[in-house]
Structure formats: C-alpha cells, structure tokens
Amino acid sequence: MATLKKNSLKKNDALLCIPEKNASVKENFLDSGDLILIYQALYKPFFLKIQKIIGQNKKNTFTRKIQLDGLGVDVWSLLDGKKNVKTIIKEFAALHRLNYKEAEISVTLFLRSLGEKGLIGIKEP
C-alpha cells in the first residue's frame, strides 16, 4: 500500500488507482445503519512532549473513532481492494441516482479524508 503525495498524479491516473482499507481498522455497525470505524492515531509531537514532562501515558498512539452515515457506509462497502476509484464513483452514482460529476466530487473528497486519517491506502494500477 503506497501513500501518494498531493498532486503527484494527474486526475485520470488517480481515478485508476485502487483504494484499500487499512487492515487494522475495526468496524462496528450500529442499529441505525451507521458505521463506527475505530483506529489508532499518532499523538502530535507537542502532546508527546507534554506527556514526557508530566510523566503520564508514554504511548505514541491513542484510539480514535469516526462515525459514517449511510452515504459513507456505501462508499466504505465499495472498497474491496480490487475496484479503482472510477468504478467506485460509477457504482456510487448509480446507487444514489447521481450524475457522475456529483458522485466524483463527493467520493473523491471522502476518499481523501479517509486517506489523510490513515484509514485507507492507495495502490497504483
């Protein structure tokens, strides 16, 4: 799984990349249909220094949770490690009766957010 630098790929090349879920992310489905993703995040250096000064909690990571609504769950469920971004956009658009451009904007922003949190990685084709 590779981490891509911002703007390192042209749009068409980026759409051919394959998003892949981080295997360490735990999923917890709620009765409402929402999904809680549980993952480990790194403390910022500032907080690590404070921890060192006060002598508490010498861990580098902490547990974070993010709740996905129905739309987020739909995108998350399309991430199978085989479909490229373009295919995910098309399937999401069909599922929600959106035009391709609307779905492209929503899905790519959502995938970028997941990537920034370390919840997914991107494989180049």
PDB file of C-alpha atoms in Angstrom:
ATOM      1  CA  MET A   1       0.000   0.000   0.000  1.00  0.00           C
ATOM      2  CA  ALA A   2       1.506   3.313  -1.063  1.00  0.00           C
ATOM      3  CA  THR A   3       0.899   6.780   0.209  1.00  0.00           C
ATOM      4  CA  LEU A   4       0.636   9.266  -2.606  1.00  0.00           C
ATOM      5  CA  LYS A   5       1.961  12.795  -2.391  1.00  0.00           C
ATOM      6  CA  LYS A   6      -0.552  15.553  -3.037  1.00  0.00           C
ATOM      7  CA  ASN A   7      -0.933  16.304  -6.739  1.00  0.00           C
ATOM      8  CA  SER A   8       1.579  13.580  -7.641  1.00  0.00           C
ATOM      9  CA  LEU A   9      -0.811  12.036 -10.172  1.00  0.00           C
ATOM     10  CA  LYS A  10      -2.897  13.511 -12.927  1.00  0.00           C
ATOM     11  CA  LYS A  11      -6.652  13.244 -12.394  1.00  0.00           C
ATOM     12  CA  ASN A  12      -7.199  10.407 -14.881  1.00  0.00           C
ATOM     13  CA  ASP A  13      -4.315   8.416 -13.401  1.00  0.00           C
ATOM     14  CA  ALA A  14      -5.630   8.998  -9.865  1.00  0.00           C
ATOM     15  CA  LEU A  15      -9.076   7.703 -10.870  1.00  0.00           C
ATOM     16  CA  LEU A  16      -7.451   4.427 -11.931  1.00  0.00           C
ATOM     17  CA  CYS A  17      -5.843   3.894  -8.511  1.00  0.00           C
ATOM     18  CA  ILE A  18      -7.286   1.287  -6.181  1.00  0.00           C
ATOM     19  CA  PRO A  19      -8.209   2.326  -2.622  1.00  0.00           C
ATOM     20  CA  GLU A  20      -7.646  -0.333   0.001  1.00  0.00           C
ATOM     21  CA  LYS A  21      -8.908  -0.422   3.593  1.00  0.00           C
ATOM     22  CA  ASN A  22      -6.324  -0.346   6.365  1.00  0.00           C
ATOM     23  CA  ALA A  23      -6.456  -3.853   7.859  1.00  0.00           C
ATOM     24  CA  SER A  24      -6.035  -2.519  11.410  1.00  0.00           C
ATOM     25  CA  VAL A  25      -9.292  -0.508  11.275  1.00  0.00           C
ATOM     26  CA  LYS A  26     -12.096  -2.131  13.265  1.00  0.00           C
ATOM     27  CA  GLU A  27     -15.718  -1.795  12.163  1.00  0.00           C
ATOM     28  CA  ASN A  28     -18.744  -1.540  14.470  1.00  0.00           C
ATOM     29  CA  PHE A  29     -22.157  -1.386  12.772  1.00  0.00           C
ATOM     30  CA  LEU A  30     -24.926   0.408  14.659  1.00  0.00           C
ATOM     31  CA  ASP A  31     -28.634  -0.453  14.594  1.00  0.00           C
ATOM     32  CA  SER A  32     -29.225   2.863  12.802  1.00  0.00           C
ATOM     33  CA  GLY A  33     -27.195   1.633   9.811  1.00  0.00           C
ATOM     34  CA  ASP A  34     -24.281   3.934  10.615  1.00  0.00           C
ATOM     35  CA  LEU A  35     -20.792   2.530  10.996  1.00  0.00           C
ATOM     36  CA  ILE A  36     -18.148   3.359  13.586  1.00  0.00           C
ATOM     37  CA  LEU A  37     -14.545   2.983  12.393  1.00  0.00           C
ATOM     38  CA  ILE A  38     -12.059   2.517  15.228  1.00  0.00           C
ATOM     39  CA  TYR A  39      -8.373   3.159  14.570  1.00  0.00           C
ATOM     40  CA  GLN A  40      -5.107   4.191  16.194  1.00  0.00           C
ATOM     41  CA  ALA A  41      -3.847   7.750  15.649  1.00  0.00           C
ATOM     42  CA  LEU A  42      -0.458   9.224  16.488  1.00  0.00           C
ATOM     43  CA  TYR A  43      -0.107  11.935  19.083  1.00  0.00           C
ATOM     44  CA  LYS A  44       1.255  15.218  17.739  1.00  0.00           C
ATOM     45  CA  PRO A  45       4.848  15.959  18.857  1.00  0.00           C
ATOM     46  CA  PHE A  46       3.605  18.782  21.110  1.00  0.00           C
ATOM     47  CA  PHE A  47       1.427  16.385  23.125  1.00  0.00           C
ATOM     48  CA  LEU A  48       4.225  13.815  23.316  1.00  0.00           C
ATOM     49  CA  LYS A  49       6.441  16.477  24.922  1.00  0.00           C
ATOM     50  CA  ILE A  50       3.728  17.332  27.455  1.00  0.00           C
ATOM     51  CA  GLN A  51       3.323  13.629  28.277  1.00  0.00           C
ATOM     52  CA  LYS A  52       7.061  13.354  28.836  1.00  0.00           C
ATOM     53  CA  ILE A  53       7.107  16.428  31.108  1.00  0.00           C
ATOM     54  CA  ILE A  54       4.244  15.261  33.321  1.00  0.00           C
ATOM     55  CA  GLY A  55       5.321  11.619  33.141  1.00  0.00           C
ATOM     56  CA  GLN A  56       1.969  10.166  32.107  1.00  0.00           C
ATOM     57  CA  ASN A  57       0.851   7.844  29.305  1.00  0.00           C
ATOM     58  CA  LYS A  58       4.030   7.080  27.424  1.00  0.00           C
ATOM     59  CA  LYS A  59       2.220   5.703  24.371  1.00  0.00           C
ATOM     60  CA  ASN A  60       2.682   7.253  20.926  1.00  0.00           C
ATOM     61  CA  THR A  61      -0.858   6.454  19.804  1.00  0.00           C
ATOM     62  CA  PHE A  62      -4.425   6.733  21.005  1.00  0.00           C
ATOM     63  CA  THR A  63      -7.734   5.266  19.852  1.00  0.00           C
ATOM     64  CA  ARG A  64      -9.949   7.373  17.606  1.00  0.00           C
ATOM     65  CA  LYS A  65     -13.428   6.727  16.295  1.00  0.00           C
ATOM     66  CA  ILE A  66     -15.222   8.128  13.294  1.00  0.00           C
ATOM     67  CA  GLN A  67     -18.900   7.581  12.536  1.00  0.00           C
ATOM     68  CA  LEU A  68     -20.001   7.123   8.938  1.00  0.00           C
ATOM     69  CA  ASP A  69     -23.561   7.845   7.869  1.00  0.00           C
ATOM     70  CA  GLY A  70     -25.379   5.874   5.190  1.00  0.00           C
ATOM     71  CA  LEU A  71     -23.540   7.525   2.296  1.00  0.00           C
ATOM     72  CA  GLY A  72     -20.169   6.970   3.942  1.00  0.00           C
ATOM     73  CA  VAL A  73     -21.077   3.351   4.649  1.00  0.00           C
ATOM     74  CA  ASP A  74     -21.976   2.881   0.979  1.00  0.00           C
ATOM     75  CA  VAL A  75     -18.574   4.154  -0.172  1.00  0.00           C
ATOM     76  CA  TRP A  76     -16.751   2.172   2.547  1.00  0.00           C
ATOM     77  CA  SER A  77     -18.529  -1.020   1.450  1.00  0.00           C
ATOM     78  CA  LEU A  78     -17.383  -0.465  -2.147  1.00  0.00           C
ATOM     79  CA  LEU A  79     -13.721  -0.511  -1.065  1.00  0.00           C
ATOM     80  CA  ASP A  80     -12.779  -4.115  -1.775  1.00  0.00           C
ATOM     81  CA  GLY A  81      -9.145  -3.627  -2.805  1.00  0.00           C
ATOM     82  CA  LYS A  82      -9.994  -4.539  -6.411  1.00  0.00           C
ATOM     83  CA  LYS A  83     -12.145  -1.667  -7.737  1.00  0.00           C
ATOM     84  CA  ASN A  84     -10.483   1.524  -8.876  1.00  0.00           C
ATOM     85  CA  VAL A  85     -11.746   4.954  -7.864  1.00  0.00           C
ATOM     86  CA  LYS A  86     -13.541   5.476 -11.182  1.00  0.00           C
ATOM     87  CA  THR A  87     -15.528   2.248 -10.764  1.00  0.00           C
ATOM     88  CA  ILE A  88     -16.408   3.153  -7.164  1.00  0.00           C
ATOM     89  CA  ILE A  89     -17.683   6.547  -8.347  1.00  0.00           C
ATOM     90  CA  LYS A  90     -19.815   4.954 -11.081  1.00  0.00           C
ATOM     91  CA  GLU A  91     -21.328   2.415  -8.669  1.00  0.00           C
ATOM     92  CA  PHE A  92     -21.982   5.093  -6.036  1.00  0.00           C
ATOM     93  CA  ALA A  93     -23.620   7.334  -8.663  1.00  0.00           C
ATOM     94  CA  ALA A  94     -25.888   4.501  -9.837  1.00  0.00           C
ATOM     95  CA  LEU A  95     -26.785   3.534  -6.267  1.00  0.00           C
ATOM     96  CA  HIS A  96     -27.862   7.089  -5.383  1.00  0.00           C
ATOM     97  CA  ARG A  97     -29.082   8.224  -8.809  1.00  0.00           C
ATOM     98  CA  LEU A  98     -26.481  10.968  -9.085  1.00  0.00           C
ATOM     99  CA  ASN A  99     -24.745  12.201 -12.180  1.00  0.00           C
ATOM    100  CA  TYR A 100     -21.115  11.152 -12.475  1.00  0.00           C
ATOM    101  CA  LYS A 101     -19.673  14.596 -11.682  1.00  0.00           C
ATOM    102  CA  GLU A 102     -21.641  14.953  -8.416  1.00  0.00           C
ATOM    103  CA  ALA A 103     -20.588  11.483  -7.325  1.00  0.00           C
ATOM    104  CA  GLU A 104     -16.972  12.116  -8.354  1.00  0.00           C
ATOM    105  CA  ILE A 105     -16.688  15.208  -6.159  1.00  0.00           C
ATOM    106  CA  SER A 106     -18.305  13.556  -3.132  1.00  0.00           C
ATOM    107  CA  VAL A 107     -16.456  10.255  -3.364  1.00  0.00           C
ATOM    108  CA  THR A 108     -13.011  11.717  -4.065  1.00  0.00           C
ATOM    109  CA  LEU A 109     -13.288  14.189  -1.163  1.00  0.00           C
ATOM    110  CA  PHE A 110     -14.421  11.382   1.124  1.00  0.00           C
ATOM    111  CA  LEU A 111     -11.578   9.085   0.000  1.00  0.00           C
ATOM    112  CA  ARG A 112      -9.073  11.906   0.505  1.00  0.00           C
ATOM    113  CA  SER A 113     -10.367  12.385   4.054  1.00  0.00           C
ATOM    114  CA  LEU A 114     -10.084   8.659   4.789  1.00  0.00           C
ATOM    115  CA  GLY A 115      -6.563   8.647   3.369  1.00  0.00           C
ATOM    116  CA  GLU A 116      -5.465  11.613   5.486  1.00  0.00           C
ATOM    117  CA  LYS A 117      -6.636   9.752   8.587  1.00  0.00           C
ATOM    118  CA  GLY A 118      -4.766   6.613   7.522  1.00  0.00           C
ATOM    119  CA  LEU A 119      -7.945   4.570   7.158  1.00  0.00           C
ATOM    120  CA  ILE A 120      -7.191   3.669   3.535  1.00  0.00           C
ATOM    121  CA  GLY A 121      -4.173   3.388   1.321  1.00  0.00           C
ATOM    122  CA  ILE A 122      -3.947   3.735  -2.439  1.00  0.00           C
ATOM    123  CA  LYS A 123      -2.476   1.200  -4.842  1.00  0.00           C
ATOM    124  CA  GLU A 124      -1.392   2.454  -8.224  1.00  0.00           C
ATOM    125  CA  PRO A 125      -2.628   0.300 -11.120  1.00  0.00           C
TER     126      PRO A 125
END
